[in-house]
CSV table of C-alpha atoms in Angstrom, one decimal:
chain,number,residue,atom,x,y,z
H,139,MET,CA,98.9,-17.0,-10.1
H,140,GLU,CA,95.5,-15.9,-11.2
H,141,LYS,CA,92.6,-15.4,-8.9
H,142,LYS,CA,89.6,-17.0,-10.4
H,143,VAL,CA,86.0,-16.0,-9.7
H,144,GLY,CA,84.7,-18.2,-6.9
H,145,GLU,CA,88.0,-18.6,-5.1
H,146,GLN,CA,87.0,-15.9,-2.6
H,147,TYR,CA,83.8,-18.0,-2.0
H,148,LEU,CA,86.0,-21.1,-1.3
H,149,PHE,CA,87.9,-19.2,1.3
H,150,ASP,CA,84.8,-17.7,2.8
H,151,PHE,CA,83.1,-21.1,3.1
H,152,TYR,CA,86.0,-23.3,3.9
H,153,GLY,CA,88.7,-21.1,5.3
H,154,GLU,CA,88.0,-22.2,8.9
H,155,LEU,CA,89.0,-25.7,7.9
H,156,LEU,CA,92.6,-24.7,7.0
H,157,THR,CA,95.5,-24.5,9.5
H,158,ASP,CA,96.2,-21.2,11.1
H,159,LYS,CA,99.2,-20.7,8.9
H,160,GLN,CA,97.3,-21.4,5.7
H,161,LYS,CA,94.5,-19.2,6.9
H,162,GLN,CA,96.8,-16.3,7.6
H,163,ILE,CA,98.4,-16.5,4.2
H,164,LEU,CA,95.0,-16.7,2.4
H,165,GLU,CA,93.7,-13.8,4.4
H,166,TYR,CA,96.6,-11.7,3.1
H,167,TYR,CA,96.0,-13.1,-0.4
H,168,TYR,CA,92.2,-12.8,-0.7
H,169,ASP,CA,91.0,-10.3,1.9
H,170,ASP,CA,93.9,-7.9,1.8
H,171,ASP,CA,94.9,-8.5,-1.8
H,172,TYR,CA,98.6,-8.8,-1.1
H,173,SER,CA,100.9,-10.1,-3.9
H,174,LEU,CA,102.7,-13.3,-3.3
H,175,ALA,CA,106.0,-11.4,-2.9
H,176,GLU,CA,104.4,-9.1,-0.3
H,177,ILE,CA,103.1,-12.1,1.7
H,178,ALA,CA,106.5,-13.8,1.4
H,179,GLU,CA,108.1,-10.8,3.0
H,180,VAL,CA,105.6,-10.4,5.8
H,181,MET,CA,105.7,-14.1,6.6
H,182,ALA,CA,109.5,-14.4,6.1
H,183,VAL,CA,109.1,-17.3,3.7
H,184,THR,CA,110.0,-17.7,0.0
H,185,ARG,CA,107.6,-16.6,-2.7
H,186,GLN,CA,107.6,-20.2,-3.9
H,187,GLY,CA,106.7,-21.3,-0.3
H,188,ILE,CA,103.7,-19.0,-0.4
H,189,PHE,CA,102.7,-20.2,-3.8
H,190,ASP,CA,102.7,-23.8,-2.6
H,191,VAL,CA,100.6,-23.1,0.5
H,192,ILE,CA,98.0,-21.2,-1.6
H,193,LYS,CA,97.9,-24.0,-4.2
H,194,ARG,CA,97.6,-26.7,-1.6
H,195,SER,CA,94.9,-24.8,0.4
H,196,LYS,CA,92.9,-24.2,-2.8
H,197,ALA,CA,93.0,-27.9,-3.6
H,198,MET,CA,91.9,-28.7,0.0
H,199,MET,CA,89.0,-26.3,-0.2
H,200,GLU,CA,87.9,-27.6,-3.6
H,201,ALA,CA,87.9,-31.1,-2.2
H,202,TYR,CA,85.6,-29.9,0.6
H,203,GLU,CA,83.3,-28.2,-1.9
H,204,GLU,CA,83.2,-31.4,-3.9
H,205,LYS,CA,82.0,-33.3,-0.8
H,206,LEU,CA,79.8,-30.7,0.9
H,207,GLY,CA,78.7,-28.5,-2.0
H,208,LEU,CA,78.1,-25.5,0.3
H,209,ILE,CA,78.8,-22.9,-2.4
H,210,ALA,CA,76.6,-24.6,-4.9
H,211,LYS,CA,73.7,-24.8,-2.4
H,212,PHE,CA,74.3,-21.2,-1.3
H,213,LEU,CA,74.1,-19.9,-4.9
H,214,LYS,CA,71.0,-21.9,-5.5
H,215,SER,CA,69.3,-20.5,-2.4
H,216,GLN,CA,70.3,-17.0,-3.2
H,217,ILE,CA,68.7,-17.2,-6.7
H,218,LEU,CA,65.5,-18.6,-5.1
H,219,LEU,CA,65.5,-15.9,-2.5
H,220,GLU,CA,66.0,-13.2,-5.0
H,221,GLU,CA,63.1,-14.5,-7.1
H,222,ILE,CA,60.9,-14.6,-4.1
H,223,GLU,CA,61.9,-11.1,-3.1
H,224,LYS,CA,61.1,-9.8,-6.6
H,225,GLU,CA,57.7,-11.5,-6.6
H,226,LEU,CA,56.9,-10.1,-3.2
H,227,LEU,CA,57.9,-6.6,-4.3
H,228,ASP,CA,55.7,-7.0,-7.3
H,229,CYS,CA,52.8,-7.9,-5.0
H,230,VAL,CA,53.6,-5.0,-2.7
H,231,ASP,CA,53.4,-2.6,-5.7
H,232,ARG,CA,49.9,-3.8,-6.6
H,233,GLU,CA,48.6,-4.2,-3.0
H,234,LYS,CA,45.7,-1.8,-2.3
H,235,ASP,CA,45.3,-2.7,1.4
H,236,GLU,CA,47.8,-0.4,3.2
H,237,GLN,CA,48.1,-2.7,6.3
H,238,LEU,CA,48.9,-5.8,4.1
H,239,LYS,CA,51.3,-3.7,2.0
H,240,SER,CA,53.3,-2.8,5.1
H,241,GLU,CA,53.3,-6.3,6.4
H,242,LEU,CA,54.5,-7.7,3.1
H,243,MET,CA,57.3,-5.1,3.2
H,244,LEU,CA,58.4,-6.4,6.6
H,245,VAL,CA,58.4,-9.9,5.3
H,246,ILE,CA,60.7,-8.8,2.5
H,247,GLU,CA,63.1,-7.3,5.1
H,248,LYS,CA,63.1,-10.6,7.0
H,249,LEU,CA,63.8,-12.5,3.8
H,250,LYS,CA,67.1,-10.5,3.6
H,251,ASN,CA,68.1,-11.9,7.0
H,252,VAL,CA,67.7,-15.4,5.5
H,253,SER,CA,70.1,-14.5,2.7
H,254,GLU,CA,72.7,-13.3,5.1
H,255,GLU,CA,72.3,-16.3,7.4
H,256,ASN,CA,73.1,-18.7,4.6
P,224,MET,CA,75.9,-45.8,23.7
P,225,GLU,CA,73.1,-43.3,23.7
P,226,LYS,CA,72.0,-41.4,20.5
P,227,LYS,CA,71.5,-37.8,21.4
P,228,VAL,CA,69.2,-35.4,19.6
P,229,GLY,CA,71.3,-33.7,17.0
P,230,GLU,CA,73.6,-36.5,16.2
P,231,GLN,CA,71.6,-37.4,13.1
P,232,TYR,CA,72.1,-33.8,12.0
P,233,LEU,CA,75.8,-34.2,12.5
P,234,PHE,CA,75.8,-37.2,10.2
P,235,ASP,CA,73.5,-35.5,7.7
P,236,PHE,CA,75.7,-32.4,7.4
P,237,TYR,CA,79.2,-33.9,7.8
P,238,GLY,CA,78.9,-37.6,6.9
P,239,GLU,CA,80.5,-36.9,3.5
P,240,LEU,CA,83.7,-35.8,5.2
P,241,LEU,CA,84.1,-39.2,6.9
P,242,THR,CA,86.0,-42.2,5.3
P,243,ASP,CA,84.0,-44.8,3.4
P,244,LYS,CA,84.3,-47.2,6.3
P,245,GLN,CA,83.2,-44.7,8.9
P,246,LYS,CA,80.3,-43.6,6.7
P,247,GLN,CA,79.2,-47.2,6.2
P,248,ILE,CA,79.1,-47.9,9.9
P,249,LEU,CA,77.3,-44.6,10.7
P,250,GLU,CA,74.7,-45.3,8.0
P,251,TYR,CA,73.9,-48.6,9.7
P,252,TYR,CA,73.8,-46.9,13.0
P,253,TYR,CA,71.8,-43.7,12.2
P,254,ASP,CA,69.9,-44.4,9.0
P,255,ASP,CA,69.1,-48.1,9.5
P,256,ASP,CA,69.1,-48.0,13.4
P,257,TYR,CA,71.2,-51.1,13.7
P,258,SER,CA,72.6,-52.0,17.2
P,259,LEU,CA,76.4,-52.0,17.7
P,260,ALA,CA,76.3,-55.8,17.9
P,261,GLU,CA,74.4,-56.0,14.6
P,262,ILE,CA,76.9,-53.7,12.8
P,263,ALA,CA,79.8,-55.7,14.3
P,264,GLU,CA,78.3,-58.8,12.7
P,265,VAL,CA,77.7,-57.3,9.3
P,266,MET,CA,81.1,-55.7,9.1
P,267,ALA,CA,82.9,-58.7,10.7
P,268,VAL,CA,84.6,-56.4,13.3
P,269,THR,CA,84.3,-56.5,17.1
P,270,ARG,CA,81.6,-54.6,18.9
P,271,GLN,CA,84.3,-52.5,20.6
P,272,GLY,CA,85.8,-51.7,17.1
P,273,ILE,CA,82.4,-50.4,16.0
P,274,PHE,CA,82.0,-48.4,19.2
P,275,ASP,CA,85.4,-46.8,18.6
P,276,VAL,CA,84.7,-45.9,15.0
P,277,ILE,CA,81.4,-44.2,16.0
P,278,LYS,CA,83.0,-42.4,18.9
P,279,ARG,CA,85.8,-41.1,16.7
P,280,SER,CA,83.5,-40.2,13.9
P,281,LYS,CA,81.2,-38.2,16.2
P,282,ALA,CA,84.2,-36.3,17.6
P,283,MET,CA,85.3,-35.5,14.0
P,284,MET,CA,81.9,-34.2,13.0
P,285,GLU,CA,81.6,-32.2,16.2
P,286,ALA,CA,84.9,-30.5,15.4
P,287,TYR,CA,83.6,-29.7,11.9
P,288,GLU,CA,80.5,-28.2,13.4
P,289,GLU,CA,82.6,-26.1,15.8
P,290,LYS,CA,84.4,-24.7,12.8
P,291,LEU,CA,81.7,-24.4,10.2
P,292,GLY,CA,78.6,-24.1,12.3
P,293,LEU,CA,76.4,-25.4,9.5
P,294,ILE,CA,73.8,-27.0,11.8
P,295,ALA,CA,73.5,-23.8,13.9
P,296,LYS,CA,73.1,-21.7,10.7
P,297,PHE,CA,70.6,-24.2,9.3
P,298,LEU,CA,68.4,-24.1,12.4
P,299,LYS,CA,68.5,-20.3,12.5
P,300,SER,CA,67.5,-20.1,8.8
P,301,GLN,CA,64.7,-22.7,9.4
P,302,ILE,CA,63.2,-20.6,12.2
P,303,LEU,CA,63.3,-17.4,10.1
P,304,LEU,CA,61.8,-19.2,7.1
P,305,GLU,CA,59.0,-20.6,9.3
P,306,GLU,CA,58.2,-17.2,10.7
P,307,ILE,CA,58.1,-15.8,7.2
P,308,GLU,CA,55.8,-18.5,6.0
P,309,LYS,CA,53.5,-18.0,8.9
P,310,GLU,CA,53.3,-14.3,8.2
P,311,LEU,CA,52.7,-14.8,4.5
P,312,LEU,CA,49.9,-17.3,5.3
P,313,ASP,CA,48.4,-14.7,7.5
P,314,CYS,CA,48.5,-12.2,4.7
P,315,VAL,CA,47.0,-14.7,2.3
P,316,ASP,CA,44.1,-15.2,4.7
P,317,ARG,CA,43.3,-11.5,4.8
P,318,GLU,CA,44.0,-10.8,1.1
P,319,LYS,CA,40.8,-9.7,-0.8
P,320,ASP,CA,42.4,-9.5,-4.2
P,321,GLU,CA,42.1,-13.1,-5.6
P,322,GLN,CA,45.0,-12.6,-8.0
P,323,LEU,CA,47.4,-11.4,-5.3
P,324,LYS,CA,46.2,-14.2,-3.0
P,325,SER,CA,47.2,-16.8,-5.5
P,326,GLU,CA,50.5,-15.2,-6.2
P,327,LEU,CA,51.3,-15.1,-2.5
P,328,MET,CA,50.5,-18.7,-2.2
P,329,LEU,CA,53.0,-19.5,-5.0
P,330,VAL,CA,55.6,-17.5,-3.1
P,331,ILE,CA,54.9,-19.6,0.0
P,332,GLU,CA,55.5,-22.8,-2.1
P,333,LYS,CA,58.8,-21.4,-3.4
P,334,LEU,CA,59.8,-20.6,0.1
P,335,LYS,CA,59.6,-24.3,0.9
P,336,ASN,CA,62.2,-25.0,-1.7
P,337,VAL,CA,64.6,-22.6,0.1
P,338,SER,CA,64.1,-24.6,3.3
P,339,GLU,CA,64.9,-27.8,1.5
P,340,GLU,CA,67.9,-26.4,-0.3
P,341,ASN,CA,69.5,-25.4,3.0
């Protein structure tokens, strides 16, 4: 089973919507990077059982993303926020007024909190 | 049945996770502001049936918010973005350099797109 780019996002955004058992298995898989065999041992289930849970969980989370599009929105926001940050940094570089310069730098710091909030 | 502040948010954020029938009824209720009796007539169901669907749908959406917290995050981001916008407008007001002034105004416009994206 291959971990594709973006699967970690699925788990980050929609993990809370899984059952406790699914969540536990996916935590081992994504956050702790356990192999299927290792998870099977810890959970005392067959490797095939773990495979099935992960497959079903992924399908569930993909269905949620299809409906809510949280990851797509998040990525779009991040790109916009990065552009804004870059443009503000560019303004800071050319700002002659020291007071305005430091205020703009504080704004840039605040902007990072927006990124993290998303 | 009273519509509480925030219920519209619930529907905006989680409406896509409802069944087609639930969504249809809540659209009449929240977006078109139909009464329960009016929805009952349009859908050819009893008023009590409509009441039950709305009640169940609200409980489902509240459970999603409890798990995902999208509305809480959204409101927090909006407050941050408004603060940032205010601070940037204040910088624009005091900016002497016309080129920087217009660039900062463009940044403020971009910031509005982030708000809308959330």
